[in-house]
mmCIF file of C-alpha atoms in Angstrom:
data_model
loop_
_atom_site.group_PDB
_atom_site.id
_atom_site.type_symbol
_atom_site.label_atom_id
_atom_site.label_comp_id
_atom_site.label_asym_id
_atom_site.label_seq_id
_atom_site.Cartn_x
_atom_site.Cartn_y
_atom_site.Cartn_z
ATOM 1 C CA UNK A 180 12.918 -13.464 25.675
ATOM 2 C CA UNK A 181 12.529 -17.125 24.874
ATOM 3 C CA UNK A 182 8.722 -17.953 24.213
ATOM 4 C CA UNK A 183 6.916 -21.250 25.952
ATOM 5 C CA UNK A 184 5.600 -21.806 22.726
ATOM 6 C CA UNK A 185 4.754 -25.256 21.456
ATOM 7 C CA UNK A 186 4.540 -26.864 25.203
ATOM 8 C CA UNK A 187 1.956 -29.524 24.762
ATOM 9 C CA UNK A 188 0.467 -28.235 21.530
ATOM 10 C CA UNK A 189 -0.304 -30.736 18.882
ATOM 11 C CA UNK A 190 2.451 -31.038 16.009
ATOM 12 C CA UNK A 191 4.797 -29.039 18.508
ATOM 13 C CA UNK A 192 8.623 -29.106 17.309
ATOM 14 C CA UNK A 193 11.649 -27.135 18.637
ATOM 15 C CA UNK A 194 10.907 -24.059 20.829
ATOM 16 C CA UNK A 195 13.461 -21.305 21.939
ATOM 17 C CA UNK A 196 12.859 -21.470 25.944
ATOM 18 C CA UNK A 197 15.014 -19.178 28.378
ATOM 19 C CA UNK A 198 16.626 -21.284 30.949
ATOM 20 C CA UNK A 199 14.626 -18.976 33.739
ATOM 21 C CA UNK A 200 11.169 -20.734 32.152
ATOM 22 C CA UNK A 201 12.848 -24.038 31.686
ATOM 23 C CA UNK A 202 13.159 -23.678 35.356
ATOM 24 C CA UNK A 203 9.928 -22.321 36.084
ATOM 25 C CA UNK A 204 8.571 -25.439 34.062
ATOM 26 C CA UNK A 205 10.262 -27.755 35.974
ATOM 27 C CA UNK A 206 9.303 -26.589 39.404
ATOM 28 C CA UNK A 207 5.950 -26.121 38.096
ATOM 29 C CA UNK A 208 5.421 -29.463 36.876
ATOM 30 C CA UNK A 209 7.089 -31.216 39.844
ATOM 31 C CA UNK A 210 5.116 -29.162 42.594
ATOM 32 C CA UNK A 211 1.706 -30.588 40.448
ATOM 33 C CA UNK A 212 3.042 -34.200 40.224
ATOM 34 C CA UNK A 213 4.008 -34.435 43.568
ATOM 35 C CA UNK A 214 1.935 -32.848 46.984
ATOM 36 C CA UNK A 215 4.972 -33.455 49.205
ATOM 37 C CA UNK A 216 6.983 -30.899 47.197
ATOM 38 C CA UNK A 217 7.420 -27.430 47.950
ATOM 39 C CA UNK A 218 9.128 -24.437 47.870
ATOM 40 C CA UNK A 219 10.809 -21.855 50.190
ATOM 41 C CA UNK A 220 13.294 -18.855 50.389
ATOM 42 C CA UNK A 221 13.522 -15.242 49.947
ATOM 43 C CA UNK A 222 11.049 -13.425 47.654
ATOM 44 C CA UNK A 223 9.945 -16.624 46.281
ATOM 45 C CA UNK A 224 6.412 -16.339 46.771
ATOM 46 C CA UNK A 225 4.798 -13.106 46.521
ATOM 47 C CA UNK A 226 7.592 -11.272 44.297
ATOM 48 C CA UNK A 227 7.429 -14.129 41.979
ATOM 49 C CA UNK A 228 11.325 -14.814 43.072
ATOM 50 C CA UNK A 229 14.175 -12.642 42.885
ATOM 51 C CA UNK A 230 15.393 -13.797 39.698
ATOM 52 C CA UNK A 231 11.578 -14.701 38.549
ATOM 53 C CA UNK A 232 12.346 -18.170 38.294
ATOM 54 C CA UNK A 233 9.344 -18.747 40.785
ATOM 55 C CA UNK A 234 6.591 -16.795 38.601
ATOM 56 C CA UNK A 235 2.988 -17.786 38.608
ATOM 57 C CA UNK A 236 3.789 -20.398 41.651
ATOM 58 C CA UNK A 237 2.607 -18.575 44.375
ATOM 59 C CA UNK A 238 -0.854 -17.747 42.848
ATOM 60 C CA UNK A 239 -1.226 -21.123 41.324
ATOM 61 C CA UNK A 240 -0.240 -23.510 44.571
ATOM 62 C CA UNK A 241 -0.340 -21.163 47.604
ATOM 63 C CA UNK A 242 1.247 -20.238 50.840
ATOM 64 C CA UNK A 243 1.786 -23.699 52.235
ATOM 65 C CA UNK A 244 3.558 -24.992 48.876
ATOM 66 C CA UNK A 245 5.422 -21.678 48.246
ATOM 67 C CA UNK A 246 6.802 -19.906 51.066
ATOM 68 C CA UNK A 247 8.551 -16.451 51.550
ATOM 69 C CA UNK A 248 10.951 -16.434 54.517
ATOM 70 C CA UNK A 249 12.770 -14.105 56.371
ATOM 71 C CA UNK A 250 16.564 -13.511 55.287
ATOM 72 C CA UNK A 251 18.053 -16.210 57.465
ATOM 73 C CA UNK A 252 19.706 -18.903 55.298
ATOM 74 C CA UNK A 253 20.623 -21.153 58.142
ATOM 75 C CA UNK A 254 17.294 -20.846 59.425
ATOM 76 C CA UNK A 255 15.301 -21.645 56.574
ATOM 77 C CA UNK A 256 17.413 -24.133 55.282
ATOM 78 C CA UNK A 257 17.690 -25.881 58.457
ATOM 79 C CA UNK A 258 13.747 -26.234 58.280
ATOM 80 C CA UNK A 259 13.948 -27.352 54.837
ATOM 81 C CA UNK A 260 16.334 -30.068 55.791
ATOM 82 C CA UNK A 261 14.231 -30.900 58.741
ATOM 83 C CA UNK A 262 11.044 -31.347 56.597
ATOM 84 C CA UNK A 263 12.912 -33.454 54.342
ATOM 85 C CA UNK A 264 13.312 -35.972 57.214
ATOM 86 C CA UNK A 265 9.932 -35.988 58.199
ATOM 87 C CA UNK A 266 8.956 -36.768 54.722
ATOM 88 C CA UNK A 267 8.329 -33.960 52.401
ATOM 89 C CA UNK A 268 10.641 -33.108 49.158
ATOM 90 C CA UNK A 269 11.780 -28.689 49.683
ATOM 91 C CA UNK A 270 13.327 -27.075 47.295
ATOM 92 C CA UNK A 271 15.570 -24.447 48.924
ATOM 93 C CA UNK A 272 16.403 -21.396 46.926
ATOM 94 C CA UNK A 273 19.051 -19.416 48.113
ATOM 95 C CA UNK A 274 19.458 -15.809 46.303
ATOM 96 C CA UNK A 275 22.780 -16.891 45.994
ATOM 97 C CA UNK A 276 25.106 -19.514 46.380
ATOM 98 C CA UNK A 277 27.330 -17.076 48.116
ATOM 99 C CA UNK A 278 24.988 -16.703 50.797
ATOM 100 C CA UNK A 279 24.368 -20.381 51.365
ATOM 101 C CA UNK A 280 27.982 -20.203 53.453
ATOM 102 C CA UNK A 281 25.601 -19.257 56.059
ATOM 103 C CA UNK A 282 23.518 -22.063 55.847
ATOM 104 C CA UNK A 283 26.533 -24.634 54.849
ATOM 105 C CA UNK A 284 26.538 -26.446 58.389
ATOM 106 C CA UNK A 285 22.644 -27.449 57.482
ATOM 107 C CA UNK A 286 23.786 -28.461 53.946
ATOM 108 C CA UNK A 287 26.704 -30.603 55.024
ATOM 109 C CA UNK A 288 26.534 -31.733 58.669
ATOM 110 C CA UNK A 289 23.041 -32.305 58.523
ATOM 111 C CA UNK A 290 21.782 -33.007 54.950
ATOM 112 C CA UNK A 291 24.735 -34.630 53.244
ATOM 113 C CA UNK A 292 25.741 -36.684 56.126
ATOM 114 C CA UNK A 293 22.336 -38.292 57.656
ATOM 115 C CA UNK A 294 21.494 -41.127 55.631
ATOM 116 C CA UNK A 295 24.893 -42.428 55.906
ATOM 117 C CA UNK A 296 25.164 -41.690 59.951
ATOM 118 C CA UNK A 297 21.310 -43.410 60.266
ATOM 119 C CA UNK A 298 22.307 -46.571 58.470
ATOM 120 C CA UNK A 299 20.004 -45.643 55.170
ATOM 121 C CA UNK A 300 16.989 -45.128 57.601
ATOM 122 C CA UNK A 301 16.609 -41.522 57.038
ATOM 123 C CA UNK A 302 16.502 -40.034 53.889
ATOM 124 C CA UNK A 303 17.234 -36.464 53.091
ATOM 125 C CA UNK A 304 15.033 -35.584 49.565
ATOM 126 C CA UNK A 305 16.148 -31.767 49.350
ATOM 127 C CA UNK A 306 16.764 -29.783 46.735
ATOM 128 C CA UNK A 307 19.486 -26.631 47.403
ATOM 129 C CA UNK A 308 19.324 -24.325 44.161
ATOM 130 C CA UNK A 309 20.291 -20.874 43.091
ATOM 131 C CA UNK A 310 22.593 -18.750 41.011
ATOM 132 C CA UNK A 311 26.061 -19.974 41.670
ATOM 133 C CA UNK A 312 29.612 -18.518 40.266
ATOM 134 C CA UNK A 313 30.326 -14.700 38.766
ATOM 135 C CA UNK A 314 27.388 -12.288 37.457
ATOM 136 C CA UNK A 315 28.144 -9.117 36.663
ATOM 137 C CA UNK A 316 29.752 -6.224 38.155
ATOM 138 C CA UNK A 317 28.786 -7.812 41.580
ATOM 139 C CA UNK A 318 32.033 -8.243 43.349
ATOM 140 C CA UNK A 319 33.747 -10.593 45.383
ATOM 141 C CA UNK A 320 30.911 -11.495 47.986
ATOM 142 C CA UNK A 321 28.725 -12.309 45.089
ATOM 143 C CA UNK A 322 30.729 -13.527 42.199
ATOM 144 C CA UNK A 323 32.135 -17.192 43.700
ATOM 145 C CA UNK A 324 31.628 -20.896 42.194
ATOM 146 C CA UNK A 325 31.122 -23.246 44.884
ATOM 147 C CA UNK A 326 31.339 -26.613 42.532
ATOM 148 C CA UNK A 327 34.297 -27.551 43.935
ATOM 149 C CA UNK A 328 33.309 -26.821 47.496
ATOM 150 C CA UNK A 329 29.970 -29.140 47.431
ATOM 151 C CA UNK A 330 31.393 -31.347 44.707
ATOM 152 C CA UNK A 331 33.841 -31.989 47.409
ATOM 153 C CA UNK A 332 31.189 -33.628 49.889
ATOM 154 C CA UNK A 333 30.469 -37.268 49.828
ATOM 155 C CA UNK A 334 26.426 -37.800 50.209
ATOM 156 C CA UNK A 335 25.557 -34.349 48.154
ATOM 157 C CA UNK A 336 24.878 -35.016 44.434
ATOM 158 C CA UNK A 337 25.581 -31.671 42.357
ATOM 159 C CA UNK A 338 24.616 -30.768 39.407
ATOM 160 C CA UNK A 339 25.800 -27.440 37.094
ATOM 161 C CA UNK A 340 23.262 -26.646 34.121
ATOM 162 C CA UNK A 341 24.655 -24.951 30.771
ATOM 163 C CA UNK A 342 21.088 -25.135 28.472
ATOM 164 C CA UNK A 343 17.500 -24.780 29.026
ATOM 165 C CA UNK A 344 17.356 -28.718 28.606
ATOM 166 C CA UNK A 345 19.864 -28.999 31.288
ATOM 167 C CA UNK A 346 18.295 -26.770 33.788
ATOM 168 C CA UNK A 347 14.790 -28.300 33.462
ATOM 169 C CA UNK A 348 16.103 -32.183 32.936
ATOM 170 C CA UNK A 349 18.231 -31.894 35.845
ATOM 171 C CA UNK A 350 16.121 -29.646 38.192
ATOM 172 C CA UNK A 351 13.440 -32.292 37.944
ATOM 173 C CA UNK A 352 15.497 -35.419 38.162
ATOM 174 C CA UNK A 353 17.313 -33.539 41.655
ATOM 175 C CA UNK A 354 13.579 -32.831 43.284
ATOM 176 C CA UNK A 355 12.499 -36.456 42.472
ATOM 177 C CA UNK A 356 16.117 -37.602 43.940
ATOM 178 C CA UNK A 357 15.978 -39.402 47.668
ATOM 179 C CA UNK A 358 19.409 -37.490 48.204
ATOM 180 C CA UNK A 359 20.587 -34.221 48.963
ATOM 181 C CA UNK A 360 20.912 -32.303 45.517
ATOM 182 C CA UNK A 361 22.711 -28.996 45.233
ATOM 183 C CA UNK A 362 21.591 -27.464 41.563
ATOM 184 C CA UNK A 363 24.299 -24.825 40.622
ATOM 185 C CA UNK A 364 22.678 -22.206 38.109
ATOM 186 C CA UNK A 365 23.790 -19.550 36.411
ATOM 187 C CA UNK A 366 22.597 -16.075 36.901
ATOM 188 C CA UNK A 367 23.504 -14.734 33.422
ATOM 189 C CA UNK A 368 22.251 -17.769 31.826
ATOM 190 C CA UNK A 369 18.432 -16.973 32.890
ATOM 191 C CA UNK A 370 17.632 -14.841 29.909
ATOM 192 C CA UNK A 371 19.345 -16.963 27.523
ATOM 193 C CA UNK A 372 17.146 -18.735 24.895
ATOM 194 C CA UNK A 373 18.119 -22.335 23.913
ATOM 195 C CA UNK A 374 16.292 -24.644 21.281
ATOM 196 C CA UNK A 375 14.164 -27.214 23.273
ATOM 197 C CA UNK A 376 13.128 -30.400 21.555
ATOM 198 C CA UNK A 377 9.662 -32.002 21.868
ATOM 199 C CA UNK A 378 10.779 -34.497 24.198
ATOM 200 C CA UNK A 379 12.456 -31.660 26.543
ATOM 201 C CA UNK A 380 8.747 -30.202 26.380
ATOM 202 C CA UNK A 381 7.341 -33.230 27.895
ATOM 203 C CA UNK A 382 6.321 -33.074 31.953
ATOM 204 C CA UNK A 383 8.008 -36.614 31.841
ATOM 205 C CA UNK A 384 11.698 -35.396 30.890
ATOM 206 C CA UNK A 385 14.204 -35.871 33.226
ATOM 207 C CA UNK A 386 18.501 -35.374 32.356
ATOM 208 C CA UNK A 387 19.604 -38.447 34.538
ATOM 209 C CA UNK A 388 22.163 -37.255 37.283
ATOM 210 C CA UNK A 389 25.844 -38.221 36.871
ATOM 211 C CA UNK A 390 26.057 -38.549 32.734
ATOM 212 C CA UNK A 391 27.661 -36.104 30.535
ATOM 213 C CA UNK A 392 26.775 -34.535 27.238
ATOM 214 C CA UNK A 393 28.950 -34.116 24.170
ATOM 215 C CA UNK A 394 27.800 -30.771 22.541
ATOM 216 C CA UNK A 395 30.314 -30.843 19.912
ATOM 217 C CA UNK A 396 32.361 -34.123 18.567
ATOM 218 C CA UNK A 397 35.707 -33.162 17.616
ATOM 219 C CA UNK A 398 39.188 -35.223 16.983
ATOM 220 C CA UNK A 399 41.957 -32.775 18.252
ATOM 221 C CA UNK A 400 41.628 -31.920 21.561
ATOM 222 C CA UNK A 401 38.909 -32.396 24.242
ATOM 223 C CA UNK A 402 37.255 -29.463 26.133
ATOM 224 C CA UNK A 403 35.426 -30.345 29.572
ATOM 225 C CA UNK A 404 33.459 -27.884 31.155
ATOM 226 C CA UNK A 405 30.103 -26.975 32.809
ATOM 227 C CA UNK A 406 27.634 -24.160 33.217
ATOM 228 C CA UNK A 407 27.954 -20.963 31.497
ATOM 229 C CA UNK A 408 31.695 -21.577 30.468
ATOM 230 C CA UNK A 409 30.402 -24.490 28.225
ATOM 231 C CA UNK A 410 29.375 -21.835 25.853
ATOM 232 C CA UNK A 411 32.648 -20.038 25.728
ATOM 233 C CA UNK A 412 34.028 -23.693 24.397
ATOM 234 C CA UNK A 413 31.343 -23.803 21.684
ATOM 235 C CA UNK A 414 32.707 -20.560 20.565
ATOM 236 C CA UNK A 415 36.292 -21.414 21.166
ATOM 237 C CA UNK A 416 35.724 -24.549 18.881
ATOM 238 C CA UNK A 417 33.872 -22.750 15.973
ATOM 239 C CA UNK A 418 36.693 -20.174 15.664
ATOM 240 C CA UNK A 419 39.509 -23.316 16.279
ATOM 241 C CA UNK A 420 37.720 -25.037 13.371
ATOM 242 C CA UNK A 421 38.042 -22.099 10.616
ATOM 243 C CA UNK A 422 41.804 -22.803 11.473
ATOM 244 C CA UNK A 423 41.576 -26.567 10.903
ATOM 245 C CA UNK A 424 41.448 -27.562 14.710
ATOM 246 C CA UNK A 425 38.134 -29.843 15.988
ATOM 247 C CA UNK A 426 37.637 -29.484 19.404
ATOM 248 C CA UNK A 427 35.459 -32.262 21.446
ATOM 249 C CA UNK A 428 33.329 -30.194 23.964
ATOM 250 C CA UNK A 429 32.071 -31.852 27.069
ATOM 251 C CA UNK A 430 29.318 -30.456 29.154
ATOM 252 C CA UNK A 431 29.776 -31.969 32.432
ATOM 253 C CA UNK A 432 26.104 -31.007 33.679
ATOM 254 C CA UNK A 433 27.499 -32.861 36.918
ATOM 255 C CA UNK A 434 29.761 -32.287 39.277
ATOM 256 C CA UNK A 435 29.135 -35.286 41.808
ATOM 257 C CA UNK A 436 29.322 -37.862 40.821
ATOM 258 C CA UNK A 437 31.539 -37.128 38.021
ATOM 259 C CA UNK A 438 31.325 -38.710 34.531
ATOM 260 C CA UNK A 439 34.527 -39.249 34.242
ATOM 261 C CA UNK A 440 34.205 -42.306 31.740
ATOM 262 C CA UNK A 441 32.862 -39.996 29.071
ATOM 263 C CA UNK A 442 35.785 -37.678 29.592
ATOM 264 C CA UNK A 443 38.378 -40.693 28.998
ATOM 265 C CA UNK A 444 36.620 -41.927 26.061
ATOM 266 C CA UNK A 445 37.155 -38.365 24.684
ATOM 267 C CA UNK A 446 40.762 -37.999 25.648
ATOM 268 C CA UNK A 447 41.553 -41.604 23.988
ATOM 269 C CA UNK A 448 40.183 -40.420 20.955
ATOM 270 C CA UNK A 449 41.447 -36.672 20.954
ATOM 271 C CA UNK A 450 44.844 -37.095 22.929
ATOM 272 C CA UNK A 451 44.386 -33.799 24.656
ATOM 273 C CA UNK A 452 42.560 -32.381 27.629
ATOM 274 C CA UNK A 453 41.829 -28.765 28.504
ATOM 275 C CA UNK A 454 39.593 -28.167 31.360
ATOM 276 C CA UNK A 455 37.627 -24.968 31.455
ATOM 277 C CA UNK A 456 36.048 -23.487 34.759
ATOM 278 C CA UNK A 457 34.873 -20.046 36.232
ATOM 279 C CA UNK A 458 35.949 -21.266 39.457
ATOM 280 C CA UNK A 459 39.443 -20.843 41.412
ATOM 281 C CA UNK A 460 42.461 -23.160 40.023
ATOM 282 C CA UNK A 461 43.318 -24.297 43.397
ATOM 283 C CA UNK A 462 41.454 -27.802 44.497
ATOM 284 C CA UNK A 463 38.807 -26.970 41.313
ATOM 285 C CA UNK A 464 36.693 -29.009 39.286
ATOM 286 C CA UNK A 465 39.085 -29.055 36.430
ATOM 287 C CA UNK A 466 42.041 -30.284 39.272
ATOM 288 C CA UNK A 467 40.085 -33.242 40.080
ATOM 289 C CA UNK A 468 39.442 -33.968 36.040
ATOM 290 C CA UNK A 469 43.308 -33.565 35.311
ATOM 291 C CA UNK A 470 43.921 -36.416 38.648
ATOM 292 C CA UNK A 471 41.430 -38.342 37.517
ATOM 293 C CA UNK A 472 42.739 -38.902 33.928
ATOM 294 C CA UNK A 473 46.384 -38.902 35.272
ATOM 295 C CA UNK A 474 45.433 -41.991 37.782
ATOM 296 C CA UNK A 475 43.081 -43.872 35.315
ATOM 297 C CA UNK A 476 43.609 -45.357 31.602
ATOM 298 C CA UNK A 477 43.243 -42.626 29.400
ATOM 299 C CA UNK A 478 46.541 -41.283 30.799
ATOM 300 C CA UNK A 479 48.598 -43.055 28.725
ATOM 301 C CA UNK A 480 46.821 -41.545 25.432
ATOM 302 C CA UNK A 481 47.683 -38.256 26.469
ATOM 303 C CA UNK A 482 50.429 -36.596 23.785
ATOM 304 C CA UNK A 483 50.581 -33.464 26.184
ATOM 305 C CA UNK A 484 50.060 -32.280 29.565
ATOM 306 C CA UNK A 485 46.145 -31.815 30.408
ATOM 307 C CA UNK A 486 46.050 -27.689 30.869
ATOM 308 C CA UNK A 487 43.540 -26.121 33.032
ATOM 309 C CA UNK A 488 41.480 -22.445 32.250
ATOM 310 C CA UNK A 489 40.022 -21.119 35.193
ATOM 311 C CA UNK A 490 39.162 -18.047 36.977
ATOM 312 C CA UNK A 491 41.927 -15.928 38.526
ATOM 313 C CA UNK A 492 43.295 -16.842 41.759
ATOM 314 C CA UNK A 493 41.809 -13.808 43.413
ATOM 315 C CA UNK A 494 38.799 -12.435 45.023
ATOM 316 C CA UNK A 495 36.757 -10.934 42.282
ATOM 317 C CA UNK A 496 37.407 -7.380 41.571
ATOM 318 C CA UNK A 497 34.601 -4.909 41.195
ATOM 319 C CA UNK A 498 35.669 -3.430 38.422
ATOM 320 C CA UNK A 499 34.498 -4.550 34.782
ATOM 321 C CA UNK A 500 37.821 -4.624 33.038
ATOM 322 C CA UNK A 501 39.429 -6.211 36.043
ATOM 323 C CA UNK A 502 36.332 -8.808 36.318
ATOM 324 C CA UNK A 503 36.767 -9.538 32.738
ATOM 325 C CA UNK A 504 40.233 -10.322 33.206
ATOM 326 C CA UNK A 505 39.632 -12.457 36.486
ATOM 327 C CA UNK A 506 37.161 -14.821 34.172
ATOM 328 C CA UNK A 507 38.090 -17.489 31.623
ATOM 329 C CA UNK A 508 37.293 -15.587 28.169
ATOM 330 C CA UNK A 509 37.178 -17.348 24.947
ATOM 331 C CA UNK A 510 40.460 -16.117 23.784
ATOM 332 C CA UNK A 511 41.899 -17.862 26.763
ATOM 333 C CA UNK A 512 40.414 -21.230 25.733
ATOM 334 C CA UNK A 513 41.981 -20.754 22.275
ATOM 335 C CA UNK A 514 45.442 -20.099 23.784
ATOM 336 C CA UNK A 515 45.372 -23.110 25.932
ATOM 337 C CA UNK A 516 43.874 -25.095 23.276
ATOM 338 C CA UNK A 517 47.012 -23.992 20.714
ATOM 339 C CA UNK A 518 49.552 -24.579 23.589
ATOM 340 C CA UNK A 519 48.169 -27.995 24.327
ATOM 341 C CA UNK A 520 48.370 -28.661 20.624
ATOM 342 C CA UNK A 521 51.865 -26.818 20.607
ATOM 343 C CA UNK A 522 50.657 -24.516 17.717
#
């Protein structure tokens, strides 16, 4: 477990902080900073959150700011959207984004479209957050990636953090944003410790929405990913570096609005593109990146077709060996890089 050590202490430097604790810090700091912010969702209060993301917050802020709800996503998402229209800043937790399907009418028709349909007179400053994508051994109804679904819809902003700094900075930026923001976390990252800089431990730290981050510089091929597969890309890059192949790894961080300029600049430099995601291939995030590159100035710099590495085009199997074969592994990324470089 990562330590929260170093936060606010004199001479603090880099700290090891888990994604769970980074999200908890973000919620704590934003609840403290703005009394309009409140949280609601299943088990967020007395139980400290299904994944302990909201640990300690109910005791600190009380029943009005941290609210347990019944198992009724459409109901509590609707309450949250109405509260946002009335001037509050709700953070609505879904126990998994698969269950946001119960509330997708509230997210899309009520939250995403209202500012536009009211000619800008009604803002809906709301955050929908929770774990997205595959966990481990929870089968098809709990393992879907919704980045492409929500990234499809104008009026929403969609972020997908990887590291602890991503998680804290993007959640704080999302809570402060005047638009509805979908924050797609990953359950398997919650317990993973990452280094957090002194700057990221500050209460003023935010990661700007719509800006990708180059996690590793490289010259031979561009790897673009978001959420947990960013880690797989870095692992693949480390293996390939021993064979003389230098991968540039881009962590998208935001799905909508997409920072295609950073991807274009990288492709102009490396002349090769591989996209990696845990979601399905058809109409996916990788498909969008490939289309944008093809339509833009970077297309002329490609020396080979762009390659997508995605989840398998099937509902998630329950058996572990089938699940492993349904999700992109490090070996799949290495294979795709060698294919695009023709080595």
